[in-house]
Amino acid sequence: MILSSIRVCRWSASITELLVCFSSLCSGAEADKLWERLAPHFTPPPEYANQFGTYKSPLTFEDGRVVRSAADWQRRREDLLASWHKILGPWPPLIERPKIAYLEARHRENFLEQRIGLEIAPGQTMEAYLLIPEGKGPFPAVVVPFYEPETSIGLKQPLLDFGCQLARRGFVTLSLGSPGGDAWKPETGQAKCQPLSFLGYVAANACNALAALPEVVRERIGIAGHSYGSKWAMFASCLYEKFACAAWSDGGVVFDESRPNVNYWEPWYLGLDASHKRPPGVPGSDNPRTGAYKRLIETGHDLQELHALMAPRPFLVSGGSEDPPPRWQALNHTIAINQLLGYTNRVGMTNRKAHTPTAESNELLCLFFEYFLKPHTREAHAQ
């Protein structure tokens, strides 16, 4: 559908600025083709349509009042964001223009690969990879977090090379690895937040670093990750609204103790507790929950509240074994928020059987970014 104007949400100046990117999509004919591929994945299957499961509605204030307007939602959104930061721990001050040291460069395929030293937190740097397409920029960009950046740029495992795949398609990509190199004991410096929240903070600074580059359109920066990187990408995009859109590949979009790999309870994610070091594994009577995860569960929070912070920014769940179709019951809560704000087709999910991405799931993930971040040449698409 081609609209003559883009609806602008008035409830947040920063979100409004980001919505500029949604009016800057592909050319009309190309957008039509992209949307034909994507559209089936932006509608819940009939058995999950309008099904909200047992998840609490983010559209209800803590005192029971119901959100009925965009202005109400802005207040509720602020409450949710403050609540999650209070439980997870505060972020250090964001770095507006992180320092970049250019260490090594080489030409690959149709892009320039640069190994860099990136400032990620006060007193902390990491090695990362910046891929810049050939041709005339500026370009949209995507942050790609994973255990280490070499996989994301196509130097290790196949099908996990989101940074490389997107660079081939005309995106600047910034591939990150675990701070300190150990995902099970990330270096968080002086930060007083949970490790997964700190990863979100690192990605927020990476977003700021990209936004400062002349090769990048600052309003068109997304984030994508798989598994560990998916959790990282989800927390980053939900907690930092300057990410224009996001794709989360099978990291677990809700808390689920029946799935050992949906392991938010671990101390390297949300279960860090200075007073109690629990062994790894699913929580139980002999291995109780700890840290922020314990508090979140005991106070009735789940990740549908985090997803809600994305509205009306688009996101795609590239689901596998950990995020099967029933996850739509959680995603429907964000769909309801978008509808209140006047937006549709901003929440999507693809599904495969296994945890590892497939060529088809990766194609759809890339098409998602092409549709929502690429510049246009005529009237914009908007749903």
mmCIF file of C-alpha atoms in Angstrom:
data_model
loop_
_atom_site.group_PDB
_atom_site.id
_atom_site.type_symbol
_atom_site.label_atom_id
_atom_site.label_comp_id
_atom_site.label_asym_id
_atom_site.label_seq_id
_atom_site.Cartn_x
_atom_site.Cartn_y
_atom_site.Cartn_z
ATOM 1 C CA MET A 1 0.000 0.000 0.000
ATOM 2 C CA ILE A 2 1.364 3.440 -0.955
ATOM 3 C CA LEU A 3 0.351 6.322 1.246
ATOM 4 C CA SER A 4 0.719 10.003 0.424
ATOM 5 C CA SER A 5 2.008 10.795 3.879
ATOM 6 C CA ILE A 6 3.571 9.110 6.845
ATOM 7 C CA ARG A 7 1.783 9.319 10.153
ATOM 8 C CA VAL A 8 4.052 10.849 12.770
ATOM 9 C CA CYS A 9 3.688 9.880 16.381
ATOM 10 C CA ARG A 10 3.705 12.899 18.707
ATOM 11 C CA TRP A 11 4.357 11.144 21.961
ATOM 12 C CA SER A 12 8.160 11.147 21.820
ATOM 13 C CA ALA A 13 10.517 13.560 20.100
ATOM 14 C CA SER A 14 13.275 10.965 19.809
ATOM 15 C CA ILE A 15 10.941 8.293 18.439
ATOM 16 C CA THR A 16 9.511 10.857 16.018
ATOM 17 C CA GLU A 17 13.003 11.551 14.727
ATOM 18 C CA LEU A 18 13.543 7.842 14.175
ATOM 19 C CA LEU A 19 10.299 7.483 12.269
ATOM 20 C CA VAL A 20 11.907 9.501 9.489
ATOM 21 C CA CYS A 21 13.591 6.269 8.486
ATOM 22 C CA PHE A 22 10.239 4.563 7.942
ATOM 23 C CA SER A 23 9.396 7.110 5.255
ATOM 24 C CA SER A 24 12.705 6.334 3.564
ATOM 25 C CA LEU A 25 12.191 2.878 2.190
ATOM 26 C CA CYS A 26 12.878 1.323 -1.191
ATOM 27 C CA SER A 27 11.576 2.593 -4.498
ATOM 28 C CA GLY A 28 7.894 1.804 -4.964
ATOM 29 C CA ALA A 29 8.211 -1.183 -7.298
ATOM 30 C CA GLU A 30 11.044 -2.721 -5.318
ATOM 31 C CA ALA A 31 9.197 -2.139 -2.056
ATOM 32 C CA ASP A 32 6.149 -3.925 -3.483
ATOM 33 C CA LYS A 33 8.277 -6.982 -4.267
ATOM 34 C CA LEU A 34 9.969 -6.948 -0.884
ATOM 35 C CA TRP A 35 6.684 -6.636 0.948
ATOM 36 C CA GLU A 36 5.204 -9.564 -0.991
ATOM 37 C CA ARG A 37 7.954 -11.718 0.515
ATOM 38 C CA LEU A 38 7.680 -10.267 4.008
ATOM 39 C CA ALA A 39 3.937 -9.740 4.410
ATOM 40 C CA PRO A 40 2.992 -13.353 5.303
ATOM 41 C CA HIS A 41 5.343 -13.155 8.282
ATOM 42 C CA PHE A 42 3.799 -9.980 9.719
ATOM 43 C CA THR A 43 0.434 -11.570 10.464
ATOM 44 C CA PRO A 44 0.005 -14.151 13.236
ATOM 45 C CA PRO A 45 -1.301 -17.564 12.141
ATOM 46 C CA PRO A 46 -5.078 -17.804 12.683
ATOM 47 C CA GLU A 47 -4.668 -19.942 15.796
ATOM 48 C CA TYR A 48 -2.637 -17.178 17.472
ATOM 49 C CA ALA A 49 -4.408 -14.084 16.144
ATOM 50 C CA ASN A 50 -5.560 -11.886 19.048
ATOM 51 C CA GLN A 51 -4.243 -14.450 21.525
ATOM 52 C CA PHE A 52 -2.274 -12.863 24.371
ATOM 53 C CA GLY A 53 -1.479 -15.874 26.512
ATOM 54 C CA THR A 54 -0.878 -15.306 30.216
ATOM 55 C CA TYR A 55 1.387 -12.313 29.601
ATOM 56 C CA LYS A 56 0.373 -9.067 31.298
ATOM 57 C CA SER A 57 -0.645 -6.301 28.962
ATOM 58 C CA PRO A 58 1.870 -3.438 28.797
ATOM 59 C CA LEU A 59 -1.170 -1.261 28.082
ATOM 60 C CA THR A 60 -2.171 -1.409 31.743
ATOM 61 C CA PHE A 61 -0.598 0.896 34.332
ATOM 62 C CA GLU A 62 0.536 -0.571 37.631
ATOM 63 C CA ASP A 63 -2.515 0.959 39.337
ATOM 64 C CA GLY A 64 -4.843 -0.818 36.902
ATOM 65 C CA ARG A 65 -5.620 2.124 34.618
ATOM 66 C CA VAL A 66 -5.762 1.263 30.920
ATOM 67 C CA VAL A 67 -3.715 3.097 28.289
ATOM 68 C CA ARG A 68 -6.175 4.730 25.900
ATOM 69 C CA SER A 69 -4.124 7.273 23.946
ATOM 70 C CA ALA A 70 -0.674 7.959 22.552
ATOM 71 C CA ALA A 71 -0.070 10.367 25.423
ATOM 72 C CA ASP A 72 -1.024 7.652 27.919
ATOM 73 C CA TRP A 73 1.344 5.262 26.169
ATOM 74 C CA GLN A 74 4.242 7.708 26.430
ATOM 75 C CA ARG A 75 3.761 7.840 30.200
ATOM 76 C CA ARG A 76 3.392 4.065 30.411
ATOM 77 C CA ARG A 77 6.477 3.565 28.240
ATOM 78 C CA GLU A 78 8.503 5.816 30.523
ATOM 79 C CA ASP A 79 7.313 3.793 33.525
ATOM 80 C CA LEU A 80 8.278 0.496 31.884
ATOM 81 C CA LEU A 81 11.712 1.735 30.850
ATOM 82 C CA ALA A 82 12.418 3.114 34.317
ATOM 83 C CA SER A 83 11.205 -0.097 35.948
ATOM 84 C CA TRP A 84 13.460 -2.323 33.829
ATOM 85 C CA HIS A 85 16.495 -0.103 34.364
ATOM 86 C CA LYS A 86 15.796 -0.096 38.107
ATOM 87 C CA ILE A 87 15.724 -3.892 38.224
ATOM 88 C CA LEU A 88 18.607 -4.478 35.796
ATOM 89 C CA GLY A 89 20.751 -1.662 37.164
ATOM 90 C CA PRO A 90 21.528 1.739 35.662
ATOM 91 C CA TRP A 91 23.627 2.218 32.545
ATOM 92 C CA PRO A 92 26.815 4.244 32.715
ATOM 93 C CA PRO A 93 26.622 7.548 30.819
ATOM 94 C CA LEU A 94 26.360 6.964 27.074
ATOM 95 C CA ILE A 95 29.316 7.967 24.894
ATOM 96 C CA GLU A 96 28.072 10.406 22.286
ATOM 97 C CA ARG A 97 31.005 9.959 19.878
ATOM 98 C CA PRO A 98 32.948 6.796 20.742
ATOM 99 C CA LYS A 99 36.550 6.781 19.606
ATOM 100 C CA ILE A 100 37.525 4.563 16.687
ATOM 101 C CA ALA A 101 41.090 3.448 15.950
ATOM 102 C CA TYR A 102 41.548 2.041 12.439
ATOM 103 C CA LEU A 103 43.913 -0.929 12.706
ATOM 104 C CA GLU A 104 43.798 -2.796 9.388
ATOM 105 C CA ALA A 105 41.869 -2.661 6.121
ATOM 106 C CA ARG A 106 41.363 -4.851 3.077
ATOM 107 C CA HIS A 107 38.958 -5.014 0.157
ATOM 108 C CA ARG A 108 36.602 -7.998 0.018
ATOM 109 C CA GLU A 109 33.969 -8.706 -2.594
ATOM 110 C CA ASN A 110 32.049 -5.415 -2.907
ATOM 111 C CA PHE A 111 32.932 -3.852 0.456
ATOM 112 C CA LEU A 112 35.855 -2.603 2.522
ATOM 113 C CA GLU A 113 36.649 -4.600 5.668
ATOM 114 C CA GLN A 114 38.219 -2.569 8.473
ATOM 115 C CA ARG A 115 39.422 -4.006 11.761
ATOM 116 C CA ILE A 116 39.016 -1.301 14.364
ATOM 117 C CA GLY A 117 39.450 -0.567 18.026
ATOM 118 C CA LEU A 118 36.119 0.736 19.314
ATOM 119 C CA GLU A 119 35.451 2.612 22.546
ATOM 120 C CA ILE A 120 32.526 0.766 24.128
ATOM 121 C CA ALA A 121 32.478 2.129 27.699
ATOM 122 C CA PRO A 122 34.537 4.506 29.824
ATOM 123 C CA GLY A 123 38.037 3.044 29.872
ATOM 124 C CA GLN A 124 37.050 0.071 27.680
ATOM 125 C CA THR A 125 37.732 -0.695 24.050
ATOM 126 C CA MET A 126 37.230 -3.801 21.927
ATOM 127 C CA GLU A 127 38.313 -4.967 18.525
ATOM 128 C CA ALA A 128 35.469 -4.969 16.042
ATOM 129 C CA TYR A 129 34.933 -5.054 12.287
ATOM 130 C CA LEU A 130 33.471 -2.278 10.186
ATOM 131 C CA LEU A 131 32.307 -3.277 6.702
ATOM 132 C CA ILE A 132 31.602 -0.419 4.279
ATOM 133 C CA PRO A 133 30.013 -1.085 0.871
ATOM 134 C CA GLU A 134 31.514 0.212 -2.328
ATOM 135 C CA GLY A 135 29.652 3.004 -4.048
ATOM 136 C CA LYS A 136 28.264 6.357 -3.144
ATOM 137 C CA GLY A 137 26.976 6.668 0.398
ATOM 138 C CA PRO A 138 25.815 7.436 2.903
ATOM 139 C CA PHE A 139 24.324 4.012 3.631
ATOM 140 C CA PRO A 140 21.958 2.528 6.204
ATOM 141 C CA ALA A 141 23.783 0.524 8.866
ATOM 142 C CA VAL A 142 23.328 -2.491 11.144
ATOM 143 C CA VAL A 143 25.119 -3.420 14.375
ATOM 144 C CA VAL A 144 25.788 -7.186 14.545
ATOM 145 C CA PRO A 145 26.702 -8.622 17.969
ATOM 146 C CA PHE A 146 27.873 -12.200 18.557
ATOM 147 C CA TYR A 147 30.351 -14.131 20.704
ATOM 148 C CA GLU A 148 33.173 -12.814 18.508
ATOM 149 C CA PRO A 149 33.029 -10.622 15.403
ATOM 150 C CA GLU A 150 34.837 -12.906 12.954
ATOM 151 C CA THR A 151 31.780 -15.155 12.602
ATOM 152 C CA SER A 152 29.560 -12.194 11.743
ATOM 153 C CA ILE A 153 31.871 -11.071 8.933
ATOM 154 C CA GLY A 154 31.982 -14.508 7.307
ATOM 155 C CA LEU A 155 35.332 -15.829 8.500
ATOM 156 C CA LYS A 156 34.000 -18.764 10.552
ATOM 157 C CA GLN A 157 30.611 -20.502 10.668
ATOM 158 C CA PRO A 158 28.324 -20.294 7.632
ATOM 159 C CA LEU A 159 24.801 -18.911 7.970
ATOM 160 C CA LEU A 160 25.789 -16.768 10.974
ATOM 161 C CA ASP A 161 27.506 -14.104 8.878
ATOM 162 C CA PHE A 162 24.852 -11.391 9.174
ATOM 163 C CA GLY A 163 27.430 -8.605 8.942
ATOM 164 C CA CYS A 164 28.864 -9.931 5.694
ATOM 165 C CA GLN A 165 25.487 -10.695 4.123
ATOM 166 C CA LEU A 166 24.162 -7.225 4.850
ATOM 167 C CA ALA A 167 27.349 -5.490 3.661
ATOM 168 C CA ARG A 168 26.953 -7.252 0.299
ATOM 169 C CA ARG A 169 23.475 -5.696 0.082
ATOM 170 C CA GLY A 170 24.634 -2.134 0.686
ATOM 171 C CA PHE A 171 24.631 -1.754 4.474
ATOM 172 C CA VAL A 172 27.480 -0.519 6.624
ATOM 173 C CA THR A 173 27.826 -3.163 9.339
ATOM 174 C CA LEU A 174 29.624 -3.048 12.673
ATOM 175 C CA SER A 175 30.298 -6.523 14.085
ATOM 176 C CA LEU A 176 30.955 -6.817 17.817
ATOM 177 C CA GLY A 177 32.137 -9.584 20.140
ATOM 178 C CA SER A 178 31.834 -10.167 23.883
ATOM 179 C CA PRO A 179 33.574 -7.480 25.951
ATOM 180 C CA GLY A 180 36.834 -9.030 27.104
ATOM 181 C CA GLY A 181 36.373 -11.990 24.772
ATOM 182 C CA ASP A 182 34.520 -14.269 27.240
ATOM 183 C CA ALA A 183 30.740 -14.354 26.916
ATOM 184 C CA TRP A 184 30.464 -16.308 30.180
ATOM 185 C CA LYS A 185 32.347 -13.638 32.113
ATOM 186 C CA PRO A 186 32.090 -10.397 30.145
ATOM 187 C CA GLU A 187 34.172 -7.448 31.240
ATOM 188 C CA THR A 188 31.687 -4.877 32.489
ATOM 189 C CA GLY A 189 34.165 -2.416 33.990
ATOM 190 C CA GLN A 190 32.608 -0.221 36.656
ATOM 191 C CA ALA A 191 29.047 -0.724 35.401
ATOM 192 C CA LYS A 192 26.488 -1.626 38.057
ATOM 193 C CA CYS A 193 23.963 -3.285 35.748
ATOM 194 C CA GLN A 194 23.373 -6.913 34.831
ATOM 195 C CA PRO A 195 25.703 -8.267 32.100
ATOM 196 C CA LEU A 196 22.970 -8.476 29.446
ATOM 197 C CA SER A 197 21.947 -4.902 30.132
ATOM 198 C CA PHE A 198 25.606 -3.885 29.848
ATOM 199 C CA LEU A 199 25.744 -5.551 26.435
ATOM 200 C CA GLY A 200 22.778 -3.383 25.456
ATOM 201 C CA TYR A 201 24.752 -0.349 26.629
ATOM 202 C CA VAL A 202 27.755 -1.432 24.537
ATOM 203 C CA ALA A 203 25.532 -1.748 21.464
ATOM 204 C CA ALA A 204 24.022 1.686 22.156
ATOM 205 C CA ASN A 205 27.521 3.177 22.062
ATOM 206 C CA ALA A 206 28.213 1.232 18.854
ATOM 207 C CA CYS A 207 25.067 2.796 17.387
ATOM 208 C CA ASN A 208 26.388 6.231 18.347
ATOM 209 C CA ALA A 209 29.740 5.416 16.742
ATOM 210 C CA LEU A 210 28.025 4.497 13.477
ATOM 211 C CA ALA A 211 25.838 7.593 13.588
ATOM 212 C CA ALA A 212 28.961 9.774 13.667
ATOM 213 C CA LEU A 213 30.425 8.246 10.484
ATOM 214 C CA PRO A 214 30.009 10.171 7.216
ATOM 215 C CA GLU A 215 29.303 6.861 5.427
ATOM 216 C CA VAL A 216 26.155 6.250 7.548
ATOM 217 C CA VAL A 217 22.658 7.715 7.555
ATOM 218 C CA ARG A 218 22.283 8.208 11.279
ATOM 219 C CA GLU A 219 18.486 7.767 11.351
ATOM 220 C CA ARG A 220 18.726 4.369 9.615
ATOM 221 C CA ILE A 221 20.682 2.159 12.015
ATOM 222 C CA GLY A 222 19.357 -1.292 12.944
ATOM 223 C CA ILE A 223 20.685 -4.227 14.945
ATOM 224 C CA ALA A 224 20.615 -7.992 14.313
ATOM 225 C CA GLY A 225 21.931 -10.976 16.225
ATOM 226 C CA HIS A 226 21.599 -14.732 16.563
ATOM 227 C CA SER A 227 21.229 -16.706 19.818
ATOM 228 C CA TYR A 228 23.510 -14.958 22.340
ATOM 229 C CA GLY A 229 23.666 -12.116 19.843
ATOM 230 C CA SER A 230 19.874 -12.146 19.615
ATOM 231 C CA LYS A 231 19.476 -11.567 23.339
ATOM 232 C CA TRP A 232 22.058 -8.813 23.060
ATOM 233 C CA ALA A 233 20.271 -7.234 20.073
ATOM 234 C CA MET A 234 16.872 -7.436 21.749
ATOM 235 C CA PHE A 235 17.943 -5.744 24.970
ATOM 236 C CA ALA A 236 19.896 -3.119 23.036
ATOM 237 C CA SER A 237 17.094 -2.186 20.634
ATOM 238 C CA CYS A 238 14.391 -2.187 23.274
ATOM 239 C CA LEU A 239 16.375 -0.137 25.785
ATOM 240 C CA TYR A 240 17.875 2.304 23.253
ATOM 241 C CA GLU A 241 15.353 3.911 20.948
ATOM 242 C CA LYS A 242 17.876 5.272 18.442
ATOM 243 C CA PHE A 243 17.919 1.824 16.847
ATOM 244 C CA ALA A 244 15.442 2.255 14.013
ATOM 245 C CA CYS A 245 14.574 -1.454 13.771
ATOM 246 C CA ALA A 246 15.857 -4.838 14.887
ATOM 247 C CA ALA A 247 15.981 -8.550 14.038
ATOM 248 C CA TRP A 248 16.323 -11.164 16.779
ATOM 249 C CA SER A 249 17.275 -14.683 15.701
ATOM 250 C CA ASP A 250 16.098 -17.407 18.098
ATOM 251 C CA GLY A 251 17.425 -15.980 21.336
ATOM 252 C CA GLY A 252 14.239 -16.539 23.307
ATOM 253 C CA VAL A 253 11.760 -13.674 23.245
ATOM 254 C CA VAL A 254 10.113 -14.666 26.542
ATOM 255 C CA PHE A 255 11.287 -16.237 29.772
ATOM 256 C CA ASP A 256 10.810 -20.007 29.458
ATOM 257 C CA GLU A 257 12.333 -22.369 32.007
ATOM 258 C CA SER A 258 11.130 -25.375 30.008
ATOM 259 C CA ARG A 259 13.792 -24.493 27.393
ATOM 260 C CA PRO A 260 17.331 -24.736 28.823
ATOM 261 C CA ASN A 261 18.719 -22.564 26.020
ATOM 262 C CA VAL A 262 16.381 -19.701 26.897
ATOM 263 C CA ASN A 263 18.761 -19.179 29.763
ATOM 264 C CA TYR A 264 18.254 -15.632 30.983
ATOM 265 C CA TRP A 265 18.716 -16.925 34.532
ATOM 266 C CA GLU A 266 22.450 -17.470 34.049
ATOM 267 C CA PRO A 267 24.827 -15.005 35.766
ATOM 268 C CA TRP A 268 26.278 -13.857 32.437
ATOM 269 C CA TYR A 269 22.801 -12.645 31.430
ATOM 270 C CA LEU A 270 20.391 -11.529 34.172
ATOM 271 C CA GLY A 271 21.194 -13.810 37.124
ATOM 272 C CA LEU A 272 24.326 -12.079 38.430
ATOM 273 C CA ASP A 273 24.256 -11.874 42.218
ATOM 274 C CA ALA A 274 27.320 -10.730 44.131
ATOM 275 C CA SER A 275 26.121 -12.500 47.272
ATOM 276 C CA HIS A 276 25.376 -15.882 45.683
ATOM 277 C CA LYS A 277 27.122 -17.715 42.846
ATOM 278 C CA ARG A 278 24.742 -20.279 41.456
ATOM 279 C CA PRO A 279 25.977 -23.095 39.196
ATOM 280 C CA PRO A 280 24.767 -23.018 35.583
ATOM 281 C CA GLY A 281 21.519 -24.754 34.722
ATOM 282 C CA VAL A 282 17.750 -24.423 34.799
ATOM 283 C CA PRO A 283 16.451 -22.996 38.096
ATOM 284 C CA GLY A 284 14.969 -25.438 40.554
ATOM 285 C CA SER A 285 14.618 -26.077 44.259
ATOM 286 C CA ASP A 286 18.253 -27.153 44.444
ATOM 287 C CA ASN A 287 19.458 -24.312 42.234
ATOM 288 C CA PRO A 288 17.217 -21.291 42.852
ATOM 289 C CA ARG A 289 16.968 -18.166 40.752
ATOM 290 C CA THR A 290 19.300 -15.290 41.505
ATOM 291 C CA GLY A 291 19.946 -11.659 40.654
ATOM 292 C CA ALA A 292 17.666 -9.502 38.545
ATOM 293 C CA TYR A 293 16.128 -12.574 36.931
ATOM 294 C CA LYS A 294 14.806 -13.699 40.323
ATOM 295 C CA ARG A 295 13.283 -10.297 40.963
ATOM 296 C CA LEU A 296 11.736 -10.088 37.488
ATOM 297 C CA ILE A 297 10.043 -13.470 37.882
ATOM 298 C CA GLU A 298 8.859 -12.795 41.423
ATOM 299 C CA THR A 299 7.322 -9.448 40.452
ATOM 300 C CA GLY A 300 5.548 -10.797 37.371
ATOM 301 C CA HIS A 301 7.643 -9.235 34.626
ATOM 302 C CA ASP A 302 8.310 -10.913 31.292
ATOM 303 C CA LEU A 303 9.883 -9.864 28.028
ATOM 304 C CA GLN A 304 6.657 -8.733 26.338
ATOM 305 C CA GLU A 305 7.194 -5.553 28.383
ATOM 306 C CA LEU A 306 10.608 -5.134 26.801
ATOM 307 C CA HIS A 307 9.249 -5.709 23.277
ATOM 308 C CA ALA A 308 6.669 -3.007 23.979
ATOM 309 C CA LEU A 309 9.454 -0.427 24.170
ATOM 310 C CA MET A 310 10.071 -1.005 20.441
ATOM 311 C CA ALA A 311 6.680 0.360 19.392
ATOM 312 C CA PRO A 312 6.245 1.701 16.775
ATOM 313 C CA ARG A 313 9.709 0.727 15.509
ATOM 314 C CA PRO A 314 9.645 -2.499 13.449
ATOM 315 C CA PHE A 315 11.196 -5.744 14.616
ATOM 316 C CA LEU A 316 11.474 -9.262 13.242
ATOM 317 C CA VAL A 317 11.818 -12.457 15.258
ATOM 318 C CA SER A 318 13.723 -15.025 13.187
ATOM 319 C CA GLY A 319 12.395 -17.949 15.176
ATOM 320 C CA GLY A 320 13.777 -21.467 15.447
ATOM 321 C CA SER A 321 13.698 -24.096 18.180
ATOM 322 C CA GLU A 322 13.613 -21.508 20.990
ATOM 323 C CA ASP A 323 11.074 -19.152 19.424
ATOM 324 C CA PRO A 324 8.326 -21.287 17.819
ATOM 325 C CA PRO A 325 4.962 -19.942 16.560
ATOM 326 C CA PRO A 326 3.286 -19.837 20.032
ATOM 327 C CA ARG A 327 5.568 -16.855 20.795
ATOM 328 C CA TRP A 328 3.048 -14.810 18.818
ATOM 329 C CA GLN A 329 1.014 -14.653 22.033
ATOM 330 C CA ALA A 330 3.716 -12.433 23.522
ATOM 331 C CA LEU A 331 4.322 -10.491 20.306
ATOM 332 C CA ASN A 332 0.614 -9.693 19.993
ATOM 333 C CA HIS A 333 0.970 -7.296 22.913
ATOM 334 C CA THR A 334 3.259 -5.052 20.858
ATOM 335 C CA ILE A 335 0.926 -5.366 17.886
ATOM 336 C CA ALA A 336 -1.853 -4.005 20.127
ATOM 337 C CA ILE A 337 0.322 -1.042 21.125
ATOM 338 C CA ASN A 338 1.130 -0.277 17.504
ATOM 339 C CA GLN A 339 -2.564 -0.382 16.634
ATOM 340 C CA LEU A 340 -3.281 2.121 19.394
ATOM 341 C CA LEU A 341 -0.589 4.390 17.917
ATOM 342 C CA GLY A 342 -1.967 3.984 14.393
ATOM 343 C CA TYR A 343 0.555 1.510 12.942
ATOM 344 C CA THR A 344 0.326 -2.009 11.568
ATOM 345 C CA ASN A 345 2.824 -4.483 10.111
ATOM 346 C CA ARG A 346 5.617 -3.557 12.492
ATOM 347 C CA VAL A 347 5.977 -6.953 14.228
ATOM 348 C CA GLY A 348 7.027 -10.044 12.284
ATOM 349 C CA MET A 349 8.160 -13.593 12.921
ATOM 350 C CA THR A 350 9.592 -16.250 10.635
ATOM 351 C CA ASN A 351 9.875 -19.852 11.791
ATOM 352 C CA ARG A 352 12.185 -22.793 11.178
ATOM 353 C CA LYS A 353 12.554 -26.030 13.111
ATOM 354 C CA ALA A 354 16.187 -25.808 14.204
ATOM 355 C CA HIS A 355 18.093 -23.204 16.191
ATOM 356 C CA THR A 356 20.639 -22.511 13.439
ATOM 357 C CA PRO A 357 19.515 -20.071 10.742
ATOM 358 C CA THR A 358 18.777 -21.332 7.256
ATOM 359 C CA ALA A 359 19.426 -19.688 3.914
ATOM 360 C CA GLU A 360 15.708 -18.849 3.707
ATOM 361 C CA SER A 361 15.488 -17.357 7.209
ATOM 362 C CA ASN A 362 18.588 -15.270 6.522
ATOM 363 C CA GLU A 363 17.139 -14.062 3.218
ATOM 364 C CA LEU A 364 14.012 -12.861 5.005
ATOM 365 C CA LEU A 365 16.089 -11.224 7.729
ATOM 366 C CA CYS A 366 18.063 -9.294 5.107
ATOM 367 C CA LEU A 367 14.894 -8.361 3.213
ATOM 368 C CA PHE A 368 13.481 -6.980 6.469
ATOM 369 C CA PHE A 369 16.362 -4.501 6.697
ATOM 370 C CA GLU A 370 16.173 -3.697 3.004
ATOM 371 C CA TYR A 371 12.498 -2.886 3.325
ATOM 372 C CA PHE A 372 12.676 -0.790 6.476
ATOM 373 C CA LEU A 373 16.076 0.919 6.111
ATOM 374 C CA LYS A 374 16.827 1.398 2.411
ATOM 375 C CA PRO A 375 16.283 4.867 0.861
ATOM 376 C CA HIS A 376 13.481 5.535 -1.583
ATOM 377 C CA THR A 377 13.159 7.357 -4.904
ATOM 378 C CA ARG A 378 9.466 8.145 -4.757
ATOM 379 C CA GLU A 379 6.434 8.025 -2.487
ATOM 380 C CA ALA A 380 7.069 5.863 0.569
ATOM 381 C CA HIS A 381 5.413 2.673 1.618
ATOM 382 C CA ALA A 382 3.951 2.607 5.057
ATOM 383 C CA GLN A 383 1.684 0.146 6.762
#
